[in-house]
Amino acid sequence: MNFTVLTIFPEMFSLLLGGGIIKRAIERRSISVEPIDIRDFAKDRHRTVDDRPYGGGCGMVMKPEPVTKAIQHAKEQGPEAYTILLTPQGRVFNQGVAQGLAGHTRLILVCGRYEGIDERVREHIDDELSIGDYVLTGGELAAMVVIDAVSRLIPGTLGSEDSAREDSFSAGLLEYPQYTRPRSFKGSDVPEVLLSGDHGTIKRWRRQASLFRTVLERPDLLMEQPLTTDDIEFMKKLRQDIKSIIGKHSTAS
Ligand code: 6GU
C-alpha cells in the first residue's frame, strides 16, 4: 500500500513515521508514506496556497491550482490511485471503510486546511472522509488516523495476522478484558477461568465479556451483528438478573 499525502504541513507526519509499528511497516516495505508539500505547487514566490472567499465571509479558502497540480503530480506516480479528501463534510470513517481502502494499492490523501477548499477541486476527488463529528484545524490528523487504521490491515504490518482479524471492530463487538502477570495486582486478581487452561470455557467467557461490554457501552453495534443462540441466552440471563436486582430495590424503597 502506498500513501501519498498532500498537505501544507508535511512535517506533521514525522510523528507517524518516527517510530512504532508504522515505521517498522515502512522498513519492511509493506507500506510507503510520502508527504508532499502543496506549497511546492504554488506559482508565486510567496508560495501562496490560500485566498479570500468570493462572496465575502471570514477565513481563507485553499486555492484550486496548487492542490489540483499536487493531485496531478501524485497521480502521475500511479494513475490507479484512489483520491480522498479529508474534511468534516465527508462520510464518517470506520473499520468497514478502512477494510475497503485496504483493497486499493495506492491512496492519495488530500488534507484540507483553513475554512475550506475551492469547490472545483472536488472534480479530482474520488471520496471524502471525516473521522468523526467534531472540527479539527486541518485534515492532517485525520489522514494519520486513516493511514494507521488501513496500514494495520495490510499483510506484513502486524506481527501476527490474527491481531487484525480478532480485534474489536472486525469482530463487531468490543474487546474482552485482557490480563497479564502478576496474577494478583494491588488486591485485584486475574479471573480464575483464564488460569484454567480450558480453551472452550475461556473462549465462551471472553465472548460473553465482549457482549457485556458492548451492551453497556455500544449497544448500537449489536443491531447489525450476527448473534448465536448462546449469545441470546446469555443476554436473556443478563436481562433477568438486572430485572431481579431492580425488583429487589424497588420493593425495598
Ligand atoms: Cl477529516 N478534517 C477536519 N478539519 N476536521 C475533522 C475531520 C477532518 N474529521 C473530523 N473532524
CSV table of C-alpha atoms and ligand atoms in Angstrom, one decimal:
chain,number,residue,atom,x,y,z
A,1,MET,CA,0.0,0.0,0.0
A,2,ASN,CA,1.3,3.4,-1.0
A,3,PHE,CA,0.0,6.5,0.8
A,4,THR,CA,0.7,9.9,-0.8
A,5,VAL,CA,-0.3,12.8,1.5
A,6,LEU,CA,-0.8,16.3,0.1
A,7,THR,CA,-0.5,18.8,2.9
A,8,ILE,CA,0.8,22.3,3.7
A,9,PHE,CA,2.3,20.7,6.9
A,10,PRO,CA,4.4,17.8,5.7
A,11,GLU,CA,6.5,17.9,8.9
A,12,MET,CA,3.4,16.9,11.0
A,13,PHE,CA,3.8,13.4,9.5
A,14,SER,CA,7.2,12.8,11.2
A,15,LEU,CA,5.1,11.9,14.2
A,16,LEU,CA,3.7,8.9,12.3
A,17,LEU,CA,7.0,8.0,10.5
A,18,GLY,CA,9.3,8.4,13.5
A,19,GLY,CA,8.6,5.2,15.3
A,20,GLY,CA,6.4,2.3,16.2
A,21,ILE,CA,4.6,-0.2,14.0
A,22,ILE,CA,4.1,2.2,11.1
A,23,LYS,CA,7.9,2.9,10.9
A,24,ARG,CA,8.6,-0.8,11.0
A,25,ALA,CA,6.0,-1.5,8.3
A,26,ILE,CA,7.7,1.1,6.1
A,27,GLU,CA,11.1,-0.5,6.7
A,28,ARG,CA,9.6,-3.9,5.8
A,29,ARG,CA,8.1,-2.3,2.7
A,30,SER,CA,4.6,-3.4,3.5
A,31,ILE,CA,3.6,0.2,3.1
A,32,SER,CA,5.1,3.6,2.0
A,33,VAL,CA,4.1,7.1,3.2
A,34,GLU,CA,5.1,10.1,1.1
A,35,PRO,CA,4.1,13.5,2.4
A,36,ILE,CA,4.1,16.2,-0.4
A,37,ASP,CA,4.1,19.9,0.4
A,38,ILE,CA,1.2,21.6,-1.6
A,39,ARG,CA,3.2,24.8,-1.4
A,40,ASP,CA,5.7,23.3,-3.8
A,41,PHE,CA,3.0,23.7,-6.5
A,42,ALA,CA,2.2,27.3,-5.8
A,43,LYS,CA,3.3,29.6,-8.6
A,44,ASP,CA,4.2,32.8,-6.7
A,45,ARG,CA,7.4,33.4,-4.7
A,46,HIS,CA,5.4,33.6,-1.5
A,47,ARG,CA,4.1,30.1,-2.2
A,48,THR,CA,0.6,31.2,-1.6
A,49,VAL,CA,-2.0,28.4,-1.2
A,50,ASP,CA,-5.0,30.3,0.1
A,51,ASP,CA,-7.1,33.3,-0.7
A,52,ARG,CA,-10.2,35.2,0.4
A,53,PRO,CA,-13.6,33.6,-0.4
A,54,TYR,CA,-15.7,35.0,-3.3
A,55,GLY,CA,-18.9,36.5,-1.8
A,56,GLY,CA,-17.2,37.5,1.3
A,57,GLY,CA,-17.0,35.9,4.8
A,58,CYS,CA,-14.4,35.2,7.3
A,59,GLY,CA,-11.5,32.8,6.9
A,60,MET,CA,-9.5,31.7,3.9
A,61,VAL,CA,-10.1,29.1,1.2
A,62,MET,CA,-7.5,26.9,-0.4
A,63,LYS,CA,-6.8,27.9,-3.9
A,64,PRO,CA,-7.6,25.3,-6.6
A,65,GLU,CA,-4.3,25.5,-8.7
A,66,PRO,CA,-1.7,24.3,-6.2
A,67,VAL,CA,-3.9,21.5,-4.8
A,68,THR,CA,-5.0,20.2,-8.3
A,69,LYS,CA,-1.4,20.4,-9.5
A,70,ALA,CA,-0.3,18.4,-6.5
A,71,ILE,CA,-3.0,15.8,-7.1
A,72,GLN,CA,-2.0,15.5,-10.8
A,73,HIS,CA,1.7,15.1,-9.7
A,74,ALA,CA,0.7,12.3,-7.3
A,75,LYS,CA,-1.5,10.6,-9.9
A,76,GLU,CA,1.5,10.5,-12.3
A,77,GLN,CA,3.3,8.2,-9.9
A,78,GLY,CA,0.4,5.8,-10.1
A,79,PRO,CA,-2.8,6.6,-12.1
A,80,GLU,CA,-4.7,3.8,-10.3
A,81,ALA,CA,-4.6,5.8,-7.1
A,82,TYR,CA,-7.8,6.4,-5.2
A,83,THR,CA,-8.0,10.1,-4.1
A,84,ILE,CA,-9.6,11.0,-0.8
A,85,LEU,CA,-10.2,14.5,0.6
A,86,LEU,CA,-10.1,14.7,4.4
A,87,THR,CA,-12.9,17.0,5.5
A,88,PRO,CA,-15.6,17.2,8.2
A,89,GLN,CA,-18.1,17.1,5.4
A,90,GLY,CA,-17.0,13.5,4.4
A,91,ARG,CA,-18.6,10.2,5.2
A,92,VAL,CA,-17.6,9.0,8.6
A,93,PHE,CA,-14.5,6.7,8.7
A,94,ASN,CA,-14.9,3.4,10.5
A,95,GLN,CA,-13.4,-0.1,10.4
A,96,GLY,CA,-15.5,-1.1,7.4
A,97,VAL,CA,-14.3,1.9,5.4
A,98,ALA,CA,-10.7,1.0,6.4
A,99,GLN,CA,-11.2,-2.5,5.1
A,100,GLY,CA,-12.5,-1.1,1.8
A,101,LEU,CA,-9.5,1.2,1.5
A,102,ALA,CA,-7.1,-1.6,2.3
A,103,GLY,CA,-8.1,-3.2,-1.1
A,104,HIS,CA,-6.5,-0.4,-3.0
A,105,THR,CA,-2.8,-0.3,-3.8
A,106,ARG,CA,-2.4,3.5,-3.7
A,107,LEU,CA,-4.2,6.2,-1.8
A,108,ILE,CA,-3.8,9.9,-2.3
A,109,LEU,CA,-4.9,11.7,0.9
A,110,VAL,CA,-5.6,15.4,0.4
A,111,CYS,CA,-5.5,17.4,3.7
A,112,GLY,CA,-7.9,20.4,3.8
A,113,ARG,CA,-6.9,23.4,5.8
A,114,TYR,CA,-8.4,26.8,6.6
A,115,GLU,CA,-12.1,27.3,6.2
A,116,GLY,CA,-12.3,25.0,3.2
A,117,ILE,CA,-11.0,24.2,-0.2
A,118,ASP,CA,-12.2,25.6,-3.6
A,119,GLU,CA,-15.2,23.6,-4.7
A,120,ARG,CA,-13.6,22.9,-8.1
A,121,VAL,CA,-11.0,20.6,-6.5
A,122,ARG,CA,-13.8,18.1,-5.9
A,123,GLU,CA,-13.8,17.0,-9.5
A,124,HIS,CA,-10.4,15.4,-8.9
A,125,ILE,CA,-11.5,13.6,-5.7
A,126,ASP,CA,-13.0,10.1,-5.5
A,127,ASP,CA,-14.1,10.1,-1.9
A,128,GLU,CA,-14.4,12.4,1.1
A,129,LEU,CA,-13.8,11.2,4.7
A,130,SER,CA,-14.3,12.6,8.1
A,131,ILE,CA,-13.0,10.9,11.3
A,132,GLY,CA,-15.9,12.0,13.4
A,133,ASP,CA,-18.4,14.7,14.3
A,134,TYR,CA,-16.1,17.4,15.6
A,135,VAL,CA,-14.0,20.0,13.9
A,136,LEU,CA,-10.2,19.8,13.6
A,137,THR,CA,-7.9,22.6,12.3
A,138,GLY,CA,-7.0,20.5,9.3
A,139,GLY,CA,-7.1,17.1,7.7
A,140,GLU,CA,-3.6,16.1,8.8
A,141,LEU,CA,-4.5,14.3,12.0
A,142,ALA,CA,-7.4,12.6,10.1
A,143,ALA,CA,-5.0,11.5,7.4
A,144,MET,CA,-2.8,9.9,10.0
A,145,VAL,CA,-5.8,8.1,11.6
A,146,VAL,CA,-6.7,6.7,8.1
A,147,ILE,CA,-3.0,5.7,7.4
A,148,ASP,CA,-2.7,4.0,10.8
A,149,ALA,CA,-6.0,2.1,10.6
A,150,VAL,CA,-5.5,1.0,6.9
A,151,SER,CA,-1.8,0.0,7.4
A,152,ARG,CA,-2.5,-2.5,10.2
A,153,LEU,CA,-4.8,-4.3,7.7
A,154,ILE,CA,-2.0,-4.7,5.2
A,155,PRO,CA,-0.4,-8.2,5.4
A,156,GLY,CA,3.1,-7.8,6.9
A,157,THR,CA,2.4,-4.7,9.0
A,158,LEU,CA,1.4,-6.5,12.2
A,159,GLY,CA,3.5,-9.2,13.8
A,160,SER,CA,0.7,-11.8,13.7
A,161,GLU,CA,-2.1,-11.8,11.2
A,162,ASP,CA,-4.6,-12.7,14.0
A,163,SER,CA,-4.3,-9.4,15.8
A,164,ALA,CA,-6.0,-7.6,12.9
A,165,ARG,CA,-8.7,-10.3,12.4
A,166,GLU,CA,-9.7,-10.8,16.0
A,167,ASP,CA,-9.8,-7.2,17.3
A,168,SER,CA,-12.9,-5.3,18.5
A,169,PHE,CA,-14.4,-3.9,15.4
A,170,SER,CA,-13.6,-6.6,12.9
A,171,ALA,CA,-15.5,-9.0,15.2
A,172,GLY,CA,-18.2,-6.3,15.5
A,173,LEU,CA,-18.0,-6.3,19.3
A,174,LEU,CA,-15.9,-4.5,21.8
A,175,GLU,CA,-12.7,-6.3,23.0
A,176,TYR,CA,-12.9,-8.6,26.0
A,177,PRO,CA,-10.7,-7.7,29.1
A,178,GLN,CA,-7.1,-8.8,28.9
A,179,TYR,CA,-4.7,-9.7,31.8
A,180,THR,CA,-1.0,-10.4,32.1
A,181,ARG,CA,1.3,-11.1,35.1
A,182,PRO,CA,1.2,-10.6,38.0
A,183,ARG,CA,-1.8,-12.9,38.9
A,184,SER,CA,-2.6,-10.6,41.8
A,185,PHE,CA,-2.1,-6.8,41.5
A,186,LYS,CA,-2.9,-4.5,44.4
A,187,GLY,CA,-5.6,-6.9,45.6
A,188,SER,CA,-7.2,-7.3,42.2
A,189,ASP,CA,-6.9,-10.9,40.8
A,190,VAL,CA,-7.0,-12.3,37.3
A,191,PRO,CA,-10.3,-14.1,36.7
A,192,GLU,CA,-9.9,-17.8,37.6
A,193,VAL,CA,-11.3,-19.0,34.3
A,194,LEU,CA,-8.3,-17.6,32.5
A,195,LEU,CA,-5.9,-19.8,34.6
A,196,SER,CA,-8.0,-22.9,34.0
A,197,GLY,CA,-6.4,-23.9,30.7
A,198,ASP,CA,-9.8,-24.9,29.4
A,199,HIS,CA,-9.8,-23.2,26.0
A,200,GLY,CA,-13.5,-23.8,25.3
A,201,THR,CA,-14.6,-22.2,28.6
A,202,ILE,CA,-12.1,-19.4,28.1
A,203,LYS,CA,-13.5,-18.7,24.6
A,204,ARG,CA,-17.1,-18.6,25.9
A,205,TRP,CA,-16.1,-16.4,28.9
A,206,ARG,CA,-14.4,-13.9,26.5
A,207,ARG,CA,-17.3,-13.9,24.1
A,208,GLN,CA,-19.7,-13.1,27.0
A,209,ALA,CA,-17.4,-10.4,28.4
A,210,SER,CA,-17.3,-8.8,24.9
A,211,LEU,CA,-21.1,-9.0,24.7
A,212,PHE,CA,-21.5,-7.5,28.2
A,213,ARG,CA,-19.2,-4.6,27.4
A,214,THR,CA,-20.9,-4.0,24.1
A,215,VAL,CA,-24.4,-4.0,25.6
A,216,LEU,CA,-23.3,-1.4,28.2
A,217,GLU,CA,-21.1,0.9,26.1
A,218,ARG,CA,-22.1,0.5,22.4
A,219,PRO,CA,-25.5,-1.3,22.1
A,220,ASP,CA,-25.7,0.2,18.6
A,221,LEU,CA,-23.1,-2.2,17.4
A,222,LEU,CA,-25.2,-5.2,18.3
A,223,MET,CA,-28.0,-4.2,16.0
A,224,GLU,CA,-26.1,-5.2,12.8
A,225,GLN,CA,-24.2,-8.1,14.4
A,226,PRO,CA,-24.9,-11.8,13.8
A,227,LEU,CA,-25.5,-13.4,17.3
A,228,THR,CA,-25.6,-17.0,18.2
A,229,THR,CA,-28.4,-18.7,20.3
A,230,ASP,CA,-25.8,-18.9,23.1
A,231,ASP,CA,-25.3,-15.1,22.9
A,232,ILE,CA,-29.0,-14.5,23.0
A,233,GLU,CA,-29.4,-16.9,26.0
A,234,PHE,CA,-26.6,-15.0,27.8
A,235,MET,CA,-28.2,-11.7,27.2
A,236,LYS,CA,-31.6,-13.0,28.4
A,237,LYS,CA,-30.0,-14.2,31.6
A,238,LEU,CA,-28.4,-10.8,31.9
A,239,ARG,CA,-31.8,-9.1,31.5
A,240,GLN,CA,-33.3,-11.4,34.1
A,241,ASP,CA,-30.5,-10.7,36.5
A,242,ILE,CA,-30.9,-6.9,36.0
A,243,LYS,CA,-34.7,-7.2,36.4
A,244,SER,CA,-34.3,-9.1,39.7
A,245,ILE,CA,-31.9,-6.5,41.1
A,246,ILE,CA,-34.2,-3.6,40.1
A,247,GLY,CA,-37.2,-5.6,41.6
A,248,LYS,CA,-35.4,-6.1,44.9
A,249,HIS,CA,-34.5,-2.4,45.2
A,250,SER,CA,-38.0,-1.1,44.2
A,251,THR,CA,-39.8,-3.2,46.8
A,252,ALA,CA,-37.2,-2.2,49.4
A,253,SER,CA,-37.8,1.6,48.8
B,1,6GU,CL1,-11.1,14.9,8.0
B,1,6GU,N1,-10.9,17.3,8.9
B,1,6GU,C1,-11.2,18.3,9.8
B,1,6GU,N2,-10.7,19.5,9.6
B,1,6GU,N3,-11.9,18.1,10.9
B,1,6GU,C2,-12.4,16.9,11.1
B,1,6GU,C3,-12.1,15.8,10.2
B,1,6GU,C4,-11.4,16.1,9.1
B,1,6GU,N4,-12.8,14.7,10.7
B,1,6GU,C5,-13.3,15.1,11.8
B,1,6GU,N5,-13.1,16.4,12.0
